[in-house]
Short mmCIF file of C-alpha atoms and ligand atoms in Angstrom, two decimals:
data_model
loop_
_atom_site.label_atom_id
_atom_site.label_comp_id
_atom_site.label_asym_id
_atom_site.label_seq_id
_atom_site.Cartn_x
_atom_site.Cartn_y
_atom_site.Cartn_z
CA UNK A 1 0.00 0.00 0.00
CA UNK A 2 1.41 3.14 -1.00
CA UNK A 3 2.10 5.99 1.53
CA UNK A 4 0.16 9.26 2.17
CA UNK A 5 3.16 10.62 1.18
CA UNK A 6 3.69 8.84 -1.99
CA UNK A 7 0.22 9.44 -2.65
CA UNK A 8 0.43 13.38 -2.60
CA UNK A 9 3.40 13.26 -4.50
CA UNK A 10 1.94 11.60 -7.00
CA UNK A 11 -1.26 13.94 -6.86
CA UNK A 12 0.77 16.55 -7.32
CA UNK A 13 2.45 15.52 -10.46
CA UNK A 14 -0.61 14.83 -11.57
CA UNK A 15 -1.62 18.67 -10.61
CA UNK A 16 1.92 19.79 -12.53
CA UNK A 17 0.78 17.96 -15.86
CA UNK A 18 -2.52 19.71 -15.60
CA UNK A 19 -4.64 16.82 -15.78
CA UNK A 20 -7.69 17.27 -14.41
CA UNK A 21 -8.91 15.62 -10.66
CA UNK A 22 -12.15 13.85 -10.79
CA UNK A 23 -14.60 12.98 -8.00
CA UNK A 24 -13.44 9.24 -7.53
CA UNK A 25 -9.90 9.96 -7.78
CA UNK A 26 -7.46 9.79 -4.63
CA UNK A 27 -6.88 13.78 -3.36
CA UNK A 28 -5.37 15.21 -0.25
CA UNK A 29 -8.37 15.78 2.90
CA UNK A 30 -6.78 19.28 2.53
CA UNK A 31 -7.61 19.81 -1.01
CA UNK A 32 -10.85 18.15 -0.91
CA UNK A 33 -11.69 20.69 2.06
CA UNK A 34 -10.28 24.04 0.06
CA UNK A 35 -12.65 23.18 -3.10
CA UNK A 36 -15.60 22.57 -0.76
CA UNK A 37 -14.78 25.59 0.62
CA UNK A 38 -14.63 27.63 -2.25
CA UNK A 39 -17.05 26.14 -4.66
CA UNK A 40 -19.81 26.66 -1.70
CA UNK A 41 -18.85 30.28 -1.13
CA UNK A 42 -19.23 30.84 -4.99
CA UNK A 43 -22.55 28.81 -4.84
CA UNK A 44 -23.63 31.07 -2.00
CA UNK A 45 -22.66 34.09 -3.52
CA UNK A 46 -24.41 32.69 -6.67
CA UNK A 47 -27.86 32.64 -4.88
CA UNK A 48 -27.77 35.29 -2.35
CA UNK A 49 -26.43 37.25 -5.46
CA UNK A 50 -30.05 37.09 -6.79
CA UNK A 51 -31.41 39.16 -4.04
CA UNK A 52 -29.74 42.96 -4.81
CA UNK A 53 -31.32 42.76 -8.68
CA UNK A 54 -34.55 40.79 -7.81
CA UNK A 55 -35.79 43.94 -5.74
CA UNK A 56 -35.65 45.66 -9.09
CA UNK A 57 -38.33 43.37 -11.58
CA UNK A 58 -41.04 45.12 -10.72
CA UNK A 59 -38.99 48.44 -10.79
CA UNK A 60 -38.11 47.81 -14.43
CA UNK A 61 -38.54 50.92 -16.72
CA UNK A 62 -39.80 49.11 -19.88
CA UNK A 63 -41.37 45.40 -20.34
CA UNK A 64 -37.58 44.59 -22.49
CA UNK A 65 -35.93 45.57 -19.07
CA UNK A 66 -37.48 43.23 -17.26
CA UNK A 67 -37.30 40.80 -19.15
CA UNK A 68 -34.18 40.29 -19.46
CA UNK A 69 -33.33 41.24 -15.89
CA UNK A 70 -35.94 38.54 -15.01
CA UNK A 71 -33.45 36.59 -17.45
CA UNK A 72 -30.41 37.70 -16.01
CA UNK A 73 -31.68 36.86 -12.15
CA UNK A 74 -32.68 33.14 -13.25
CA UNK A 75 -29.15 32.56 -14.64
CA UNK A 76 -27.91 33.59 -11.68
CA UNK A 77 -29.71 30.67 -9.24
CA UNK A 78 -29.11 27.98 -12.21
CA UNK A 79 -25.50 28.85 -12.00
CA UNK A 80 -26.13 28.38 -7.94
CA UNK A 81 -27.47 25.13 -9.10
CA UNK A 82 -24.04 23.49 -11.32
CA UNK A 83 -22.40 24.55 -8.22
CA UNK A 84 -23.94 23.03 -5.77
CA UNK A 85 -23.87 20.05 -7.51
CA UNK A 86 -19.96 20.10 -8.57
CA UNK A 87 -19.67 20.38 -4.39
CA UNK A 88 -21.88 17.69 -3.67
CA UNK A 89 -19.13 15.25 -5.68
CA UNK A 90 -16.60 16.21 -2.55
CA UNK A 91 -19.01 14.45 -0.33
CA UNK A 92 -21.31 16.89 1.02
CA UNK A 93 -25.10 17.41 0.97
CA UNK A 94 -26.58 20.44 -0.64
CA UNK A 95 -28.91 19.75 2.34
CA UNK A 96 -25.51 20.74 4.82
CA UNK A 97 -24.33 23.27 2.63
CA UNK A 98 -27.27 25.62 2.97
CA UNK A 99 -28.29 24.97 6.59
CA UNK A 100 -24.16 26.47 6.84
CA UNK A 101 -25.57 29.77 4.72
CA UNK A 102 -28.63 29.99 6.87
CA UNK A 103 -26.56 29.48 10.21
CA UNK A 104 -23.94 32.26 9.11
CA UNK A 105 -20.81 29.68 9.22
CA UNK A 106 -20.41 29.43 5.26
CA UNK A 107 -19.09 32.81 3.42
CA UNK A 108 -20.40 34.63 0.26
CA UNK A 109 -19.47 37.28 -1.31
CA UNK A 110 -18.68 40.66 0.50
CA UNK A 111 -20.25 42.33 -2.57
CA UNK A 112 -24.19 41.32 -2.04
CA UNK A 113 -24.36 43.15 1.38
CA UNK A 114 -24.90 46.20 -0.78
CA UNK A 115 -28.49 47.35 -1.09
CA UNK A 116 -29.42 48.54 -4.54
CA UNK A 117 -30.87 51.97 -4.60
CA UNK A 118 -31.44 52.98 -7.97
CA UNK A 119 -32.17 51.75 -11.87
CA UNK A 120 -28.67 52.29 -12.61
CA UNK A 121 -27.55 50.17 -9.99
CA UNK A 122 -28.53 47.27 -12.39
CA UNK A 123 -26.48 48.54 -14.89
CA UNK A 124 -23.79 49.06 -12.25
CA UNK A 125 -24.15 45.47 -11.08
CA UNK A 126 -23.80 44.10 -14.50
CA UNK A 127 -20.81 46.21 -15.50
CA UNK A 128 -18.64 45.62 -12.80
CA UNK A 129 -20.22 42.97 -10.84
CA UNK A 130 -20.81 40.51 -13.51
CA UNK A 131 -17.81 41.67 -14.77
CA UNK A 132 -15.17 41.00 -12.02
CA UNK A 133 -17.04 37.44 -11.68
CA UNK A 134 -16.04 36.89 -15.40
CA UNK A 135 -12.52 37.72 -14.87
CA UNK A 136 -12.22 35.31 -11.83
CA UNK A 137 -14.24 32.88 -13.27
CA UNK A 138 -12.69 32.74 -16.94
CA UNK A 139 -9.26 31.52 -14.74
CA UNK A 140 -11.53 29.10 -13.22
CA UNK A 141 -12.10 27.60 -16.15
CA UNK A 142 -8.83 25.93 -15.58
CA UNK A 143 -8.76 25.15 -12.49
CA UNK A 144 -7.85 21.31 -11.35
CA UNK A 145 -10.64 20.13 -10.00
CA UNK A 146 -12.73 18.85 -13.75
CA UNK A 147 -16.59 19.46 -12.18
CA UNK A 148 -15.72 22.75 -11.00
CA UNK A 149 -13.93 24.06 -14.38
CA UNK A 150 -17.11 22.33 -16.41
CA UNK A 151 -19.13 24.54 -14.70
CA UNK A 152 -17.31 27.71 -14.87
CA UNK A 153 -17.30 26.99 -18.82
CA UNK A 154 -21.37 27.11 -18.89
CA UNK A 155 -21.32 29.87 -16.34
CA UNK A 156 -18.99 32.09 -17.90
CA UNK A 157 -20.65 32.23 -21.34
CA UNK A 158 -23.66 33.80 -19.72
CA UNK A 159 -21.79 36.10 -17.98
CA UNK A 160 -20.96 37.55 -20.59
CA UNK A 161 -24.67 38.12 -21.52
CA UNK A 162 -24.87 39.60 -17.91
CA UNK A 163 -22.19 41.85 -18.25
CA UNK A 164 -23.38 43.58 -21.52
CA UNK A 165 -27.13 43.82 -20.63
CA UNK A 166 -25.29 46.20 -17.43
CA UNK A 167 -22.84 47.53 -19.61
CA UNK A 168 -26.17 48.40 -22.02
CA UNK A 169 -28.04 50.10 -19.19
CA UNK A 170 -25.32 52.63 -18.53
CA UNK A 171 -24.79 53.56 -21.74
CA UNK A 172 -28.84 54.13 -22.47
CA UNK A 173 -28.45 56.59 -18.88
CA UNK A 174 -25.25 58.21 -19.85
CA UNK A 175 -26.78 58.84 -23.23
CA UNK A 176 -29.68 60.47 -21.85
CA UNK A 177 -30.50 63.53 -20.09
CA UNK A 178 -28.74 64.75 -17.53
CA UNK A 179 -30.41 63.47 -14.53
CA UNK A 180 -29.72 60.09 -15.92
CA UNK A 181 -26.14 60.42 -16.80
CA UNK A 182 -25.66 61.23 -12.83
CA UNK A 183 -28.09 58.38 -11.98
CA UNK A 184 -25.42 56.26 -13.76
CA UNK A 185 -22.30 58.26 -12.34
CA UNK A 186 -23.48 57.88 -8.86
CA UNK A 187 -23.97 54.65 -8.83
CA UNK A 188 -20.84 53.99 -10.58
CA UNK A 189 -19.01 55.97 -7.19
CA UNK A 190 -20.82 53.49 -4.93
CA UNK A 191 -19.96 50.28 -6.99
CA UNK A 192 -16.75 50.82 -7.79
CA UNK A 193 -14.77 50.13 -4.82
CA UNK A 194 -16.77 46.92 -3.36
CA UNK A 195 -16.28 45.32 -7.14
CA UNK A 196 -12.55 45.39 -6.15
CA UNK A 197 -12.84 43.96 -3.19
CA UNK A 198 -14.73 41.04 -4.68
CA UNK A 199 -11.28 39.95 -5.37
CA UNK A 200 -10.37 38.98 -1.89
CA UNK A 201 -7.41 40.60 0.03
CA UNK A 202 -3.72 41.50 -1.17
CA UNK A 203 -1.63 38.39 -1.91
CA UNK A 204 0.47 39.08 0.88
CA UNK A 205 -2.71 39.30 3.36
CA UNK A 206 -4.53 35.84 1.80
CA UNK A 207 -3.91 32.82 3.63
CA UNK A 208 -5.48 30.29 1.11
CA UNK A 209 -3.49 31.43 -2.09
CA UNK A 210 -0.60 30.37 -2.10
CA UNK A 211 -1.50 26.76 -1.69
CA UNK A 212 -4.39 27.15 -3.99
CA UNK A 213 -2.26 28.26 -6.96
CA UNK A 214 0.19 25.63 -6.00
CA UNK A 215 -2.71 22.15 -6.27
CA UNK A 216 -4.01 24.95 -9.43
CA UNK A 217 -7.36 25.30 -7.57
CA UNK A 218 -6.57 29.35 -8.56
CA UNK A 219 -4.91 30.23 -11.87
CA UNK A 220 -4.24 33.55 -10.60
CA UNK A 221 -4.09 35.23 -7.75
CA UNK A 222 -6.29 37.84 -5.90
CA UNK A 223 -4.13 40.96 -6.98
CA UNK A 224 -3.36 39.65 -10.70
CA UNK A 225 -7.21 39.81 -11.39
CA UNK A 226 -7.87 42.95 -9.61
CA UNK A 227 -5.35 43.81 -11.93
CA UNK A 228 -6.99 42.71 -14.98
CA UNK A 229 -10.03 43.82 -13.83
CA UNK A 230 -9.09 47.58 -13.39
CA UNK A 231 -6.90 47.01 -16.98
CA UNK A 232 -10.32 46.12 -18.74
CA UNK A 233 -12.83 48.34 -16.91
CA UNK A 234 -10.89 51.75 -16.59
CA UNK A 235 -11.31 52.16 -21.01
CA UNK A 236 -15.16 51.22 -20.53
CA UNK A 237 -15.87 53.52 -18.10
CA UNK A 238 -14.38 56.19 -20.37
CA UNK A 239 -16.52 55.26 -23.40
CA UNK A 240 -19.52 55.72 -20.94
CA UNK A 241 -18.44 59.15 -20.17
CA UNK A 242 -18.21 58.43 -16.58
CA UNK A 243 -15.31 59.02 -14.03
CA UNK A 244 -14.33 56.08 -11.77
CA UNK A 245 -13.96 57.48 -8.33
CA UNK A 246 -9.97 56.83 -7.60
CA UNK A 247 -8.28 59.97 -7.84
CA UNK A 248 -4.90 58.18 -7.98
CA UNK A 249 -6.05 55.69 -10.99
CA UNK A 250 -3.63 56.52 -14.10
CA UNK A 251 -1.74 54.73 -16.52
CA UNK A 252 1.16 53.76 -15.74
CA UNK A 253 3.17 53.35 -18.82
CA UNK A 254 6.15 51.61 -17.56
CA UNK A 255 4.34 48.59 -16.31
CA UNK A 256 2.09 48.74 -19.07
CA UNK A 257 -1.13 48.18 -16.24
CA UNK A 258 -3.60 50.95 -14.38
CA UNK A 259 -1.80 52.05 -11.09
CA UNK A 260 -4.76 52.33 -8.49
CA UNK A 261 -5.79 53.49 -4.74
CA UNK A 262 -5.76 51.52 -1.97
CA UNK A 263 -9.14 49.39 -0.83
CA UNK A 264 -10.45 50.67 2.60
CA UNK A 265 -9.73 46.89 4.20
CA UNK A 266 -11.63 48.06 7.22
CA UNK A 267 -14.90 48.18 5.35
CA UNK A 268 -14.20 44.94 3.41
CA UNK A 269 -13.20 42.74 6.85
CA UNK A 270 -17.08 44.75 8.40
CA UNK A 271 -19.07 43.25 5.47
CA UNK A 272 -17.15 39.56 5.30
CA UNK A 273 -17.62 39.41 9.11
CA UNK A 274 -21.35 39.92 9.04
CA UNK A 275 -21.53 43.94 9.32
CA UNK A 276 -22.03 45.17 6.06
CA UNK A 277 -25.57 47.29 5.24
CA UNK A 278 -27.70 44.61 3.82
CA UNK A 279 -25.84 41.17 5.90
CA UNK A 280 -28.65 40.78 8.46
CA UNK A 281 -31.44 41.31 5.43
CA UNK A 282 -29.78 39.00 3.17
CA UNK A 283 -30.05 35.80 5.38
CA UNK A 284 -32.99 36.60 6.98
CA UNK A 285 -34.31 36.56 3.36
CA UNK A 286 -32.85 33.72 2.78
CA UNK A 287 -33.86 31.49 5.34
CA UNK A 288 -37.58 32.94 4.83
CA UNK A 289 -37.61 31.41 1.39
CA UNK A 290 -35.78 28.76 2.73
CA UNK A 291 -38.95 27.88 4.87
CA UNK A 292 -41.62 29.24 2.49
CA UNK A 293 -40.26 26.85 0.18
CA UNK A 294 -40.46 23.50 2.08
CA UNK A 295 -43.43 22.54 0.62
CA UNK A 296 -42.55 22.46 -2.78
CA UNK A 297 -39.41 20.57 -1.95
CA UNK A 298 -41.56 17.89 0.10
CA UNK A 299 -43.65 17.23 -2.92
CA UNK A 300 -41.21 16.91 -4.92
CA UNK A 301 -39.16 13.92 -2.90
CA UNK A 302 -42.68 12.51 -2.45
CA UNK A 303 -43.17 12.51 -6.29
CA UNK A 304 -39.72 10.96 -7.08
CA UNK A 305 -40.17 8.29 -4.25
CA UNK A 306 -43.97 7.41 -5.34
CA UNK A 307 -42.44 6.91 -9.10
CA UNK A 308 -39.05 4.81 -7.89
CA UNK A 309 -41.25 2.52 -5.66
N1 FAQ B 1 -16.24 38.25 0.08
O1 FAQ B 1 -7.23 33.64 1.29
P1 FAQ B 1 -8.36 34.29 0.56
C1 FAQ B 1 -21.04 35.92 -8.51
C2 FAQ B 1 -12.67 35.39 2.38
S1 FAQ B 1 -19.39 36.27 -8.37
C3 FAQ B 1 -16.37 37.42 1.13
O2 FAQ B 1 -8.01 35.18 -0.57
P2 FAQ B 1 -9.56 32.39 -1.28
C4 FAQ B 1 -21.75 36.17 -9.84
C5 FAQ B 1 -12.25 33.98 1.93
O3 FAQ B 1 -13.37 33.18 1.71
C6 FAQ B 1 -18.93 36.27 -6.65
N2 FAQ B 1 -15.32 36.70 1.63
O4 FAQ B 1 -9.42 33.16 0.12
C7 FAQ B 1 -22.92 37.05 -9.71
C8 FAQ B 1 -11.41 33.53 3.11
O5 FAQ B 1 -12.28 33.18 4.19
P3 FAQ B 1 -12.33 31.66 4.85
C9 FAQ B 1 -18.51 34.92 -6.15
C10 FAQ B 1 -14.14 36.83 1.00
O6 FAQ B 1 -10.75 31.49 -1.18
C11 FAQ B 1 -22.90 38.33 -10.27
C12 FAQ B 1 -10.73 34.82 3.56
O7 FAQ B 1 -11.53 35.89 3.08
N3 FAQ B 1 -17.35 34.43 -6.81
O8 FAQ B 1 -21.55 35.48 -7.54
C13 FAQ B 1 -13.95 37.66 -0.10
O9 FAQ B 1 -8.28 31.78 -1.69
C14 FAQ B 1 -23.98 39.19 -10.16
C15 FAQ B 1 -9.32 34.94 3.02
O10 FAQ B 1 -9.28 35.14 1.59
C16 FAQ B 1 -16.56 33.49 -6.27
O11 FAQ B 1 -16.81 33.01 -5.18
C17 FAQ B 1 -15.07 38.39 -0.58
N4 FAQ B 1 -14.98 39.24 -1.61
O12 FAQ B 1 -9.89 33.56 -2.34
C18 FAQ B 1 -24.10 36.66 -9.06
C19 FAQ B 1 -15.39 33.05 -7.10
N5 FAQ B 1 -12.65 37.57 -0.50
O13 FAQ B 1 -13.00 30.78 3.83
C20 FAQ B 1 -25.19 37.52 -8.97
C21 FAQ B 1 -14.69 31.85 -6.56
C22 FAQ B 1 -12.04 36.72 0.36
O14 FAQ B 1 -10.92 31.26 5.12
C23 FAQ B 1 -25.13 38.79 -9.53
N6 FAQ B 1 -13.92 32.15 -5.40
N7 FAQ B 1 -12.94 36.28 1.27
O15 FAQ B 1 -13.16 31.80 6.09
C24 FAQ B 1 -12.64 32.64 -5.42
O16 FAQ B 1 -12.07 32.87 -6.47
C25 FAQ B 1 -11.94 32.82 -4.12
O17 FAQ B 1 -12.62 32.06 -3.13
C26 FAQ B 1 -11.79 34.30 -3.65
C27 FAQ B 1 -11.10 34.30 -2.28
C28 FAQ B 1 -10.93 35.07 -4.64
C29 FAQ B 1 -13.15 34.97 -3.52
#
């Protein structure tokens, strides 16, 4: 019988060669713990994500609107779906995953403890939100463990749709009169800085990364896709017409990237500890839905059972 030692040697060879780990096959408890981990968090995020926009259907200013933000919001709780199920193949119930959301032991992202105030706050959430999930889920595409980069494949592609309904949005404000162009600019000041911090701490301040790039779990690191993130966004913003509120963002033409401001860290470590604005509302939503939904989850066991018997 080979050793535990052997065994994560060989694993991570395996890691090195970028094949991919599947369910069945023999992984570190450590690894196996980190993916859980994560892939719930994202899950979480995922669902409780739904909550900022879904205040905003019966807000929206044209039937097209809400349409596709009905659209948008449903993609987002499917995508909650694939991930709950690429966690499940660790060895956990979805069952134990959300009673951890609903007891306030499992994370999600700092980002949906904002409330949204205003129509432009969906085109706000679509611009930078969607689009700072794209650019950490695009690396997660590659990352080692196969059900988790299957599903960031599916996910990412509507993304994409997400982002440019948001990115749409602002442009139909900022086109408009000028009431709407500061609609848009305002909440552009008010997304800007809690889309960075979707990114997770500095490298130097993030205990899970380096072993997470090391088994290939993350591609790249928290500061390399804030990185690309301000890279991409910073032109956008400028087609727009809008100004991104950072008044030490320019380019910085000897590293060829956007030099930036520093992230208030207090703030972010308030909202992933459970103070943020909207943390309280958020779960208690949850868990009312939770409850309110019971029923329908009953009856649907009871129909699968009745047809297996
Ligand atoms: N918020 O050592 P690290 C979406 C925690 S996109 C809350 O850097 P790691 C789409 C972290 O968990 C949003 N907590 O950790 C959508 C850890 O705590 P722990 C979701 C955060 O895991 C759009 C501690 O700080 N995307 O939902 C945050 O290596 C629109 C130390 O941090 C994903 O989850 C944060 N921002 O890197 C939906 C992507 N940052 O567990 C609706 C997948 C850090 O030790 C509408 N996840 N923490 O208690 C990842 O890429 C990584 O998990 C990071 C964090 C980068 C988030």
């Amino acid at each position: 019988m080979k050793s535990i030692t052997q065994l994560e040697k060989e694993f991570q060879a395996r890691i090195d060669r970028d094949e991919k780990i599947e369910p069945k096959d023999w992984m570190p408890e450590a690894y196996r713990k980190t993916l859980i981990r994560q892939i719930s968090q994202h899950a979480h995020s995922e669902v409780v994500g739904m909550l900022p926009e879904g205040n905003w259907i019966t807000r929206a200013p044209s039937l097209r609107r809400k349409v596709a933000l009905l659209a948008k919001i449903q993609d987002e709780g499917g995508h909650g779906l694939y991930l709950y199920s690429a966690t499940e193949t660790l060895g956990i119930s979805r069952d134990e995953l959300v009673e951890q959301l609903h007891a306030g032991r499992a994370k999600y992202s700092s980002i949906f403890n904002y409330p949204a105030l205003t129509w432009a706050d969906m085109g706000s959430i679509g611009y930078l939100v969607d689009g700072a999930a794209i650019v950490n889920q695009v690396a997660l595409t590659r990352t080692s463990y196969g059900p988790y980069a299957r599903a960031m494949v599916r996910i990412c592609k509507e993304e994409s749709f997400h982002q440019r309904q948001g990115y749409e949005i602002l442009l139909t404000l900022c086109r408009g009169t000028e009431a709407q162009k500061q609609m848009a600019q305002e909440s552009l000041n008010r997304w800007w800085w809690p889309a960075l911090m979707m990114f997770g701490p500095h490298d130097k301040d993030s205990p899970h990364t380096a072993q997470s790039m090391k088994w290939k779990i993350k591609r790249k690191t928290n500061d390399e896709l804030r990185q690309y993130f301000v890279d991409m966004t910073v032109p956008q913003a400028k087609v727009l017409g809008l100004t991104i509120p950072d008044p030490d963002l320019k380019w910085n033409e000897e590293r060829g990237h956007y030099d930036f401001g520093e992230i208030n860290w207090d703030e972010f470590w308030k909202v992933v500890k459970g103070h943020g604005r909207c943390n309280k509302e958020r779960l208690d939503t949850r868990r009312k839905v939770s409850e309110e939904g019971a029923w329908v989850r009953d009856a649907a066991v009871a129909y699968a059972e009745k047809k297996a018997a």
